[in-house]
Short mmCIF file of C-alpha atoms in Angstrom, two decimals:
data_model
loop_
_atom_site.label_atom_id
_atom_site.label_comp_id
_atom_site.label_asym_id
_atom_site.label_seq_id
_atom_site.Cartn_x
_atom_site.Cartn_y
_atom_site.Cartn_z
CA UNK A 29 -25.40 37.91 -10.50
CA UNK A 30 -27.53 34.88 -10.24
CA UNK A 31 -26.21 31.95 -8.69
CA UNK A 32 -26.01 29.80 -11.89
CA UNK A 33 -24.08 32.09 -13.24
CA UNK A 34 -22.08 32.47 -10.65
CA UNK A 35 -21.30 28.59 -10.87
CA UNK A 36 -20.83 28.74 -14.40
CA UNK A 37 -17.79 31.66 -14.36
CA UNK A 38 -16.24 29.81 -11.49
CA UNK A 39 -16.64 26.46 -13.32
CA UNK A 40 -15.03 27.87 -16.45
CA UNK A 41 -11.69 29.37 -14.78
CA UNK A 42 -11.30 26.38 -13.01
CA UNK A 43 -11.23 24.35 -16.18
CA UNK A 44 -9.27 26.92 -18.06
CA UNK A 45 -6.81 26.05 -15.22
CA UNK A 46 -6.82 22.51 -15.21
CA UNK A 47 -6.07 22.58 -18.70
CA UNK A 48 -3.97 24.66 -18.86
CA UNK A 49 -2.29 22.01 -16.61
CA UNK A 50 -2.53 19.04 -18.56
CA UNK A 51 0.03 17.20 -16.29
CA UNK A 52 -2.57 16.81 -13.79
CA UNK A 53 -4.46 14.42 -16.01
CA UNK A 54 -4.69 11.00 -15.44
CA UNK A 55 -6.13 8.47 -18.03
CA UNK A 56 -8.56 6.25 -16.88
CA UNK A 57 -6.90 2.52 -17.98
CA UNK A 58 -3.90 3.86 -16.22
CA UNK A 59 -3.14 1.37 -13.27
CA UNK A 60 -3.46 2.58 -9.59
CA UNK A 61 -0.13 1.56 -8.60
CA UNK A 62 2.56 4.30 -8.85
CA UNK A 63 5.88 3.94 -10.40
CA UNK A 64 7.34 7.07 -8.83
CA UNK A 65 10.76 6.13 -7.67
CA UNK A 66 11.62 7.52 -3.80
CA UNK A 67 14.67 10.54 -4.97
CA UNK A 68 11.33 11.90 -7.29
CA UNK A 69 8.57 11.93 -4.89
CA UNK A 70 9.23 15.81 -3.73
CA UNK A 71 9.96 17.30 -6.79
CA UNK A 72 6.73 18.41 -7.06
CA UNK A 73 5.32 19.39 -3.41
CA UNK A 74 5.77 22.44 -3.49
CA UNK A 75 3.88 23.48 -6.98
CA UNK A 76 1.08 21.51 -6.07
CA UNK A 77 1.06 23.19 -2.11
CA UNK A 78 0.85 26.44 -4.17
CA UNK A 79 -1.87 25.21 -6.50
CA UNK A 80 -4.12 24.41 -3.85
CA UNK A 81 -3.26 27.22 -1.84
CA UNK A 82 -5.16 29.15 -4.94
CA UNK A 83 -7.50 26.43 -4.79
CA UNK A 84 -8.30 27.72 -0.87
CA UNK A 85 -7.71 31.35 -2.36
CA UNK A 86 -10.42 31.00 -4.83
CA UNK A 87 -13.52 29.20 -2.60
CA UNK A 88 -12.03 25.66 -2.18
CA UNK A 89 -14.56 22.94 -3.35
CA UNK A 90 -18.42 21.88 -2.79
CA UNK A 91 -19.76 19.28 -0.91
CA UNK A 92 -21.09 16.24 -2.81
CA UNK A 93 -23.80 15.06 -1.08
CA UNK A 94 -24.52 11.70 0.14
CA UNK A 95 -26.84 9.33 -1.79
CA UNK A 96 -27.19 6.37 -3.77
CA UNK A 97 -24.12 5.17 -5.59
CA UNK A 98 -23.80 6.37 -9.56
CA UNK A 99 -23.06 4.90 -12.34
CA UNK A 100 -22.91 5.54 -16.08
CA UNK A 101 -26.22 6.52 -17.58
CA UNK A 102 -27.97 7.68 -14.34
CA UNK A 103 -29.13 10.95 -13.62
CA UNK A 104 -28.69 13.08 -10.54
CA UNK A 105 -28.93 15.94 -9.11
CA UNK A 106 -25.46 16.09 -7.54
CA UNK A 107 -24.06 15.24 -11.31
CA UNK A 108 -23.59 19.25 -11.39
CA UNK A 109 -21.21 19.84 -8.00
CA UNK A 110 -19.91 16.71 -9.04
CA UNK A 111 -18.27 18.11 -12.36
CA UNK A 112 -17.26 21.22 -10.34
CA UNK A 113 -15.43 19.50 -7.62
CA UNK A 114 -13.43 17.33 -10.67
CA UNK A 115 -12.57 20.08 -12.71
CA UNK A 116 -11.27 22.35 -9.76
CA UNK A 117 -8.58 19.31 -9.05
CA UNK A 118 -7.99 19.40 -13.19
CA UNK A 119 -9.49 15.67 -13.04
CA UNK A 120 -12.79 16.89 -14.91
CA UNK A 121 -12.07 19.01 -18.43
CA UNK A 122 -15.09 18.34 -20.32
CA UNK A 123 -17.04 20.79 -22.56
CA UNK A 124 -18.13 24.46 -21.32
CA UNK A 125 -20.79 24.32 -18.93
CA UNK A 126 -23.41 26.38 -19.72
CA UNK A 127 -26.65 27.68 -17.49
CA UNK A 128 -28.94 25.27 -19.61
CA UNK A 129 -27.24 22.27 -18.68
CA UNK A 130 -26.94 23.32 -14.73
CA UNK A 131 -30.87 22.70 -14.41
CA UNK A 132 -32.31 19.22 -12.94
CA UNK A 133 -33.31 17.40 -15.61
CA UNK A 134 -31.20 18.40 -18.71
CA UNK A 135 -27.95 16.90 -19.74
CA UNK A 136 -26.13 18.69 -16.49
CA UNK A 137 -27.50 15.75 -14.32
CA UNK A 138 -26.47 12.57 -16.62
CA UNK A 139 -23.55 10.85 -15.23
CA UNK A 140 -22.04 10.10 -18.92
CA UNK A 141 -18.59 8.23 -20.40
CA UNK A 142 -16.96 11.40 -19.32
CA UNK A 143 -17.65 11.84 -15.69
CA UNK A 144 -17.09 8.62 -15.56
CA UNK A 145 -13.32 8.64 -17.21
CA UNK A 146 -12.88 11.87 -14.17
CA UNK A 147 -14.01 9.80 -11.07
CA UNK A 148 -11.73 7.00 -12.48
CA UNK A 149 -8.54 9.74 -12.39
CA UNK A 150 -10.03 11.04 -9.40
CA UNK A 151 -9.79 7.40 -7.78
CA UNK A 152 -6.63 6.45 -9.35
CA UNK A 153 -5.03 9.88 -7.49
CA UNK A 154 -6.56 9.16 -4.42
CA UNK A 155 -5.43 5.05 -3.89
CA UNK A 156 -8.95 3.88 -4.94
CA UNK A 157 -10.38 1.44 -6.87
CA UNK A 158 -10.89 3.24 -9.80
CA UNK A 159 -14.25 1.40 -10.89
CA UNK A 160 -15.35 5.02 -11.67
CA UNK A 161 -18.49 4.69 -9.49
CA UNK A 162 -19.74 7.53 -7.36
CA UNK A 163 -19.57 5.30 -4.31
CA UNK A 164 -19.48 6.26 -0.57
CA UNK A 165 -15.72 6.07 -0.09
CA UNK A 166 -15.62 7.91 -3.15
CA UNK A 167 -17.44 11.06 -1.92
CA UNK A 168 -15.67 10.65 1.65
CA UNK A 169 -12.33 11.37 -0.70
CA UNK A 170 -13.68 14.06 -2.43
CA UNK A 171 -15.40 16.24 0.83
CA UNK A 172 -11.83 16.09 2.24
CA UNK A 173 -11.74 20.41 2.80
CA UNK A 174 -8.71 21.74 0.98
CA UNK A 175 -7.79 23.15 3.84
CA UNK A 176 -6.95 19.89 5.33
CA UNK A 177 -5.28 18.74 1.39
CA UNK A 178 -2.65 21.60 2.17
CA UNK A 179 -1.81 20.80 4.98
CA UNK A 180 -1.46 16.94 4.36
CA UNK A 181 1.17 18.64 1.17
CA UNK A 182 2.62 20.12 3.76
CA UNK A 183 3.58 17.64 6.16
CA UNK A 184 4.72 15.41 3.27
CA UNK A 185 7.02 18.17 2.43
CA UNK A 186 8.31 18.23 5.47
CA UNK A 187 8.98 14.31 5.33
CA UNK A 188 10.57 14.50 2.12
CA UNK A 189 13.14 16.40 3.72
CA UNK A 190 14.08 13.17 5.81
CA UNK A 191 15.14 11.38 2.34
CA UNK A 192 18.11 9.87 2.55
CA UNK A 193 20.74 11.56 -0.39
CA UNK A 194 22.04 8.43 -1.09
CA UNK A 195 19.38 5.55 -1.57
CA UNK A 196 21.67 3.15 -3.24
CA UNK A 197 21.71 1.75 -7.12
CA UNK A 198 19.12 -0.06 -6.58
CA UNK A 199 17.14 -0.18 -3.67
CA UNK A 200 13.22 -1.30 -2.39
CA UNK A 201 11.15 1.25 -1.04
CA UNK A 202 7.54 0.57 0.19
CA UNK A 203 5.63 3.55 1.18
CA UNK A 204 3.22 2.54 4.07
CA UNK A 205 -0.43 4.48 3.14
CA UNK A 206 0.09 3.02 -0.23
CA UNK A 207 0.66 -0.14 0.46
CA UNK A 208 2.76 -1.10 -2.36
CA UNK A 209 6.15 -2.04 -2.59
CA UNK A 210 8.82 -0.94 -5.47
CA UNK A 211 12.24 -2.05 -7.05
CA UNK A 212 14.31 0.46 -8.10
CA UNK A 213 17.30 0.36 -10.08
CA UNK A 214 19.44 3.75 -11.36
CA UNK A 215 16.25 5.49 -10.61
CA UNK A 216 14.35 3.63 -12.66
CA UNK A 217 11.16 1.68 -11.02
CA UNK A 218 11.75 -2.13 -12.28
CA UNK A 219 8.66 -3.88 -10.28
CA UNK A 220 5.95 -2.70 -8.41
CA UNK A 221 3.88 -5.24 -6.04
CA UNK A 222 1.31 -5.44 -3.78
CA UNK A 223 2.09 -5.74 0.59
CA UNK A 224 0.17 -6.04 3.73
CA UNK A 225 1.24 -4.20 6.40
CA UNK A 226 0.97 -3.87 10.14
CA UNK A 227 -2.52 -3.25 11.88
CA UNK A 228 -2.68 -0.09 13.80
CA UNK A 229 -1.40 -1.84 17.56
CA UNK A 230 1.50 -3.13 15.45
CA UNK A 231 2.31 -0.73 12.97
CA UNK A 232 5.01 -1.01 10.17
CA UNK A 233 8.18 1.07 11.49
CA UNK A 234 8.93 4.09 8.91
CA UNK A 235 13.56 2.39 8.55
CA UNK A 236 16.60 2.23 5.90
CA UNK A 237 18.57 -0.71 5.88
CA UNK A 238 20.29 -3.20 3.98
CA UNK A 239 18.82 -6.36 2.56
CA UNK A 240 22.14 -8.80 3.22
CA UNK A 241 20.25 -11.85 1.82
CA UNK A 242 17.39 -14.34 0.99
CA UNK A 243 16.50 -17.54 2.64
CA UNK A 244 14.29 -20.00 0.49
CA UNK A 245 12.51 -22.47 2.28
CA UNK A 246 12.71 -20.69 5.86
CA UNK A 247 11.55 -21.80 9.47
CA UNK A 248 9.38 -19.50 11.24
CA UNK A 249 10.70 -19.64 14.90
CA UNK A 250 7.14 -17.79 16.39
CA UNK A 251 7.87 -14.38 18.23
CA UNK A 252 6.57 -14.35 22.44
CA UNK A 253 4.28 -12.24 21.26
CA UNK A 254 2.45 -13.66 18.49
CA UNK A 255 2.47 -17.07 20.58
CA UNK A 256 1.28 -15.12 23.60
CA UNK A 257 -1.45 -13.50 21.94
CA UNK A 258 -2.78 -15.76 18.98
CA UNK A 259 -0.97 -19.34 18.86
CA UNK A 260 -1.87 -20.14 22.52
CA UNK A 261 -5.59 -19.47 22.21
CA UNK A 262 -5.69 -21.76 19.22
CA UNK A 263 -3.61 -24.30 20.58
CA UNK A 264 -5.50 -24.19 23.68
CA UNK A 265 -8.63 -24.24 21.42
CA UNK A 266 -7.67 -26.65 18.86
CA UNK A 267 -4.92 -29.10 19.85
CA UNK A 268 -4.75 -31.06 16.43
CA UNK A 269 -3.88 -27.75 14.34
CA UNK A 270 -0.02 -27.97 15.86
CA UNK A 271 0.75 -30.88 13.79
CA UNK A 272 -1.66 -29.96 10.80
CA UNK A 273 0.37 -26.98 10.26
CA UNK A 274 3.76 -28.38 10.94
CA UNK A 275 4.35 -26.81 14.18
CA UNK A 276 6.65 -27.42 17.00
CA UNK A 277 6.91 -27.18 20.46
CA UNK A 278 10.60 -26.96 21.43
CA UNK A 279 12.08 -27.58 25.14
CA UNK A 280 15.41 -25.95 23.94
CA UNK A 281 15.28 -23.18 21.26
CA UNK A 282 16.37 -24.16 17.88
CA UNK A 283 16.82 -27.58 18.62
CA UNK A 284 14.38 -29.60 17.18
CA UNK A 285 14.91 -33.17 18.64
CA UNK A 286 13.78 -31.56 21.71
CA UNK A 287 10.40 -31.14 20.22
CA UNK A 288 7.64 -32.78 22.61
CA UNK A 289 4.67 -34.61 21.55
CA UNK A 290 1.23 -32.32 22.26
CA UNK A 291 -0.73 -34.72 22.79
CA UNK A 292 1.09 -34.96 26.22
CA UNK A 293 0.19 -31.66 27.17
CA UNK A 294 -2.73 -31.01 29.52
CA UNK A 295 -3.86 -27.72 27.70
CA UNK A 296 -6.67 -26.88 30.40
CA UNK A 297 -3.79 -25.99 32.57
CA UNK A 298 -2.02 -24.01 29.28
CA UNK A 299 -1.71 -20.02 29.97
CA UNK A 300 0.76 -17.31 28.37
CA UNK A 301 2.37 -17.49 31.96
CA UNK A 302 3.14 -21.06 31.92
CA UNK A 303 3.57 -21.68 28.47
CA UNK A 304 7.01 -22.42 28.08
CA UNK A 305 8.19 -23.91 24.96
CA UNK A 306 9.66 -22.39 21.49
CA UNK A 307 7.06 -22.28 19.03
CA UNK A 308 8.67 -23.05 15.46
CA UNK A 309 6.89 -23.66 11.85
CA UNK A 310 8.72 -26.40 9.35
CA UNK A 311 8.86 -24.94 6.22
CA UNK A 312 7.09 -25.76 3.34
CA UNK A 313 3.43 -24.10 2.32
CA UNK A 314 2.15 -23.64 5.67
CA UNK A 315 4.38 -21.92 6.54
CA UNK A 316 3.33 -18.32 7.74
CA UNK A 317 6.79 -16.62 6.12
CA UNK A 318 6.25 -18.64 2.59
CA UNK A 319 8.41 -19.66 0.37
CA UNK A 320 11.24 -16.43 0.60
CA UNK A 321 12.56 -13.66 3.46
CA UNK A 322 14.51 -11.32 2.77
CA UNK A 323 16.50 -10.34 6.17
CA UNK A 324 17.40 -6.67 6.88
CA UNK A 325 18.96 -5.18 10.30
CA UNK A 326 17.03 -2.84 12.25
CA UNK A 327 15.93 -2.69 16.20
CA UNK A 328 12.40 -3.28 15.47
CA UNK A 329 12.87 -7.14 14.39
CA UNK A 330 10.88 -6.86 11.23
CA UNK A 331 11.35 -8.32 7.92
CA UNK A 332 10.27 -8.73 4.21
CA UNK A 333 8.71 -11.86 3.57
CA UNK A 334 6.30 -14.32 1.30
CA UNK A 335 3.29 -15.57 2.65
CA UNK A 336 1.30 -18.78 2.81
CA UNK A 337 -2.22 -16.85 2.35
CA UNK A 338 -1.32 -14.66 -1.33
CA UNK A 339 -5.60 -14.17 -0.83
CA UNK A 340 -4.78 -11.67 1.31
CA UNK A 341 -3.18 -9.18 -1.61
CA UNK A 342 -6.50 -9.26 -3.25
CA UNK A 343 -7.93 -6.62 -0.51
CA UNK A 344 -7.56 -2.98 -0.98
CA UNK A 345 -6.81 -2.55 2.33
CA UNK A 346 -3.78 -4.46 3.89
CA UNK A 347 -3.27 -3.41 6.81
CA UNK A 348 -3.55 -6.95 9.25
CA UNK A 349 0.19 -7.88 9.67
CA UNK A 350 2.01 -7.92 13.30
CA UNK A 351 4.67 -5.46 11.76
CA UNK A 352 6.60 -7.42 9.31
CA UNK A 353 5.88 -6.56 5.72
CA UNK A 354 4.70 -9.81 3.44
CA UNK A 355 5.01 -9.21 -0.34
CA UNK A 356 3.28 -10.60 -3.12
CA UNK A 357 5.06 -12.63 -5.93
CA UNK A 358 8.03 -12.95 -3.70
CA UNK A 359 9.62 -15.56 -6.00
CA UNK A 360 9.86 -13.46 -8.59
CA UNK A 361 11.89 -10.54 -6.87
CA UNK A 362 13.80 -12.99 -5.45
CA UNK A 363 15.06 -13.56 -8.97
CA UNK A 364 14.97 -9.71 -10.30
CA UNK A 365 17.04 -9.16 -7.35
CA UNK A 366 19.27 -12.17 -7.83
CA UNK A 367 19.56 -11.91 -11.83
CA UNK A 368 22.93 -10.17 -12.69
CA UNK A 369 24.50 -12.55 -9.53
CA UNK A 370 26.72 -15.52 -10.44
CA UNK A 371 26.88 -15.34 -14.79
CA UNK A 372 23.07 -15.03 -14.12
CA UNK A 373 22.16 -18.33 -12.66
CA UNK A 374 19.97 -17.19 -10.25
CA UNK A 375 16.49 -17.83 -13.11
CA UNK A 376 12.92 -18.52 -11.18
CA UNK A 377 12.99 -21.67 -12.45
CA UNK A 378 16.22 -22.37 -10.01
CA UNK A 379 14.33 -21.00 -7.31
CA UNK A 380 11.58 -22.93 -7.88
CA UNK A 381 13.15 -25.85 -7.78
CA UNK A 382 14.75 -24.95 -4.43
CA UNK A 383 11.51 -23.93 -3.14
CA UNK A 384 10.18 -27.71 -3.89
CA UNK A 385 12.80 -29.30 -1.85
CA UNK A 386 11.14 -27.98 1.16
CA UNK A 387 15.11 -27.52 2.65
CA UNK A 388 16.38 -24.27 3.95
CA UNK A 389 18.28 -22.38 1.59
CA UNK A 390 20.38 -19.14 2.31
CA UNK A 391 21.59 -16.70 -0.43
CA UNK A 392 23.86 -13.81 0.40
CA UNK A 393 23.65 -10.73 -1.85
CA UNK A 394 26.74 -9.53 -2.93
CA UNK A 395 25.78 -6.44 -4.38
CA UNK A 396 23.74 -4.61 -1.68
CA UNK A 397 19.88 -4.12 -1.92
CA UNK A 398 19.01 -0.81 0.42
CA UNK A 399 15.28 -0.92 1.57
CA UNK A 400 13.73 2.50 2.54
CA UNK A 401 10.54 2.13 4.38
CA UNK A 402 8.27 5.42 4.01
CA UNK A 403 5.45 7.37 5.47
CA UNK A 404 3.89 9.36 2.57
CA UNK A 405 0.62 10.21 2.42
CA UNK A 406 0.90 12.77 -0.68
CA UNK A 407 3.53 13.50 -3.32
CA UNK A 408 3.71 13.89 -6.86
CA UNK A 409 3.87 10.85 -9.54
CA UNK A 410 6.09 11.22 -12.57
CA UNK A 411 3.90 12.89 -14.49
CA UNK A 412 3.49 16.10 -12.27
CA UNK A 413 0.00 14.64 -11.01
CA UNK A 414 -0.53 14.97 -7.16
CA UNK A 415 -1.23 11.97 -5.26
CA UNK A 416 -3.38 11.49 -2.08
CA UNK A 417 -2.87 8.52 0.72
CA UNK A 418 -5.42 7.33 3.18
CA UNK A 419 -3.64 8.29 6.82
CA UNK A 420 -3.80 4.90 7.66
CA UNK A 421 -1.76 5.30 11.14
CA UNK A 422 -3.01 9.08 11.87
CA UNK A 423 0.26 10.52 11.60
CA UNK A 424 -0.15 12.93 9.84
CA UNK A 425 -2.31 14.61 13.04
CA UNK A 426 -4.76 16.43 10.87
#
């Protein structure tokens, strides 16, 4: 048997299987991030290890080749393994292939409407931007061997183990690799938004806890470390920016008539050793927490917060915090949280008008909000299609 032949039986059973599986479709407008609540993310593990154990069974995947980024309306050779490699993954399930259209040149080779609607669910599975543009991180998803996508199922199974049983009425969960944070009420997911996380020397801890309450308006009291290894340098650097962004230097913690003036301070002679006031931020917009924090216990001293740079959501990859996990619209699930507390008061236009008063402002839950802090790197989505994660911390030791 010739080789295109060969490549056109194995392209047809693999598209008789994918649809055969229409749950492993995605449509292209869908958005990227997943609504999946936490108690759902296993329920399909196992099926999809088992699907791409076959997928192993029966040859695995080809290569895409590197090259010049495609578009719609472009022709290329790789057009060809590129259909393959979507329709073995069920993401491709266009019209039969047939021997004419695998040579250079004919129809095979046009990157059309269609290819382009598969590289979008391809994307969309897989955490990217789902432009669906053949791009280079694009291709670097799609040579992943299978061999390494079973055993990435695998270890997630083995995670999913780790659930807790009982993850409250209504709870947050943010899953680290996808870098998206979720409100869930009676299993339902209310809100989905948009975090940045910690860099890989300070890496978001994997923690459940218990959101006890909000404080509007906050004060950032700055951690040794942080002042230690970025305020110092730019105080050192630039003296002024203390008082342009509402800093101060403290002689006795939390008191802040002790403050001292920095224009005293000789800051040639200024080193982490001998530095030895409390840094701490007024609130207001400069502030580095924002506007809202919402405090949890745990040993590793990190928290939930707002942020005075919401530019920084904007990226597809957040990953430049020192730990703590800053959310975007945090004024808003302030109030989705707060809206069946006290008859209801608790509207974003209250907030708001807290928030302008520039004046700390604590508010104690009194329903509990659990927060569940996760490391998953695949599961399945609601509608039975498998999901992929960038390893962002190399955890998963593949």
């Amino acid at each position: 048997m010739n080789r295109i032949m060969l490549s056109r039986r194995l392209f047809g059973s693999f598209v008789a299987v994918a649809l055969a599986s229409a749950s492993t479709f995605v449509r292209a407008d869908e958005r990227i991030d997943d609504r999946t609540p936490l108690g759902e993310v296993a329920q399909g593990l196992e099926a999809a290890l088992t699907k791409y154990r076959e997928i192993e069974r029966r040859g695995g995947w080809p290569q895409i080749t590197d090259g010049t980024s495609l578009r719609p309306g472009m022709r290329d050779a790789r057009v060809a393994d590129l259909k393959r490699r979507l329709a073995i993954t069920g993401d491709y399930g266009g019209e039969d292939y047939s021997e004419e259209e695998a040579t250079v040149g004919g129809p095979a080779d046009l990157y059309d409407q269609t290819l382009m609607a598969a590289v979008q669910r391809f994307q969309a599975r897989h955490g990217l931007q789902a432009t669906g543009w053949l791009d280079a991180e694009t291709v670097d998803e799609l040579n992943v061997p299978v061999q390494w996508r079973i055993a990435q199922l695998t270890r997630n199974l083995e995670r999913s183990r780790h659930i807790p049983r009982d993850l409250g009425a209504r709870y947050i969960h943010i899953n680290i690799p996808d870098a998206h944070l979720k409100v869930v009420e009676s299993g339902r997911t209310l809100h989905t938004a948009r975090v940045v996380l910690g860099e890989m020397a300070h890496a978001t801890p994997e923690l459940n806890s218990v959101i006890t309450h909000i404080e509007l308006n906050p004060w950032w009291n700055a951690p040794t470390s942080i002042v230690k290894r970025i305020l110092i340098p730019k105080f050192k650097s630039e003296p002024s920016y203390i008082a342009e962004n509402d800093y101060l230097l403290l002689t006795r913690a939390g008191d802040n008539k002790s403050a001292v003036d920095p224009g005293s301070i000789n800051w040639d002679k200024i080193s982490a050793n001998n530095f030895r006031w409390q840094v701490r931020q007024k609130p207001g917009k400069k502030n580095v927490l924002g506007r809202v924090v919402f405090w949890f216990g745990s040993k590793f001293n990190v928290f939930l917060h707002d942020t005075a740079a919401p530019e920084l959501f904007e990226d597809d990859v957040r990953y430049f915090s020192s730990g703590c996990i800053r959310v975007d619209s945090a004024v808003y699930m302030a109030m989705l949280l707060l809206r069946n507390q006290d008859d209801g008061s608790w509207t974003e236009d209250r907030i708001n008008q807290i928030v302008t008063t520039n004046e700390p402002y604590k508010i104690q839950f009194k329903q509990p909000v659990n927060v569940h802090i996760t490391y998953f790197t695949a599961w399945t989505d609601l509608k039975g299609r498998v999901q992929f994660r960038k390893d962002i911390y190399k955890r998963d030791r593949l």
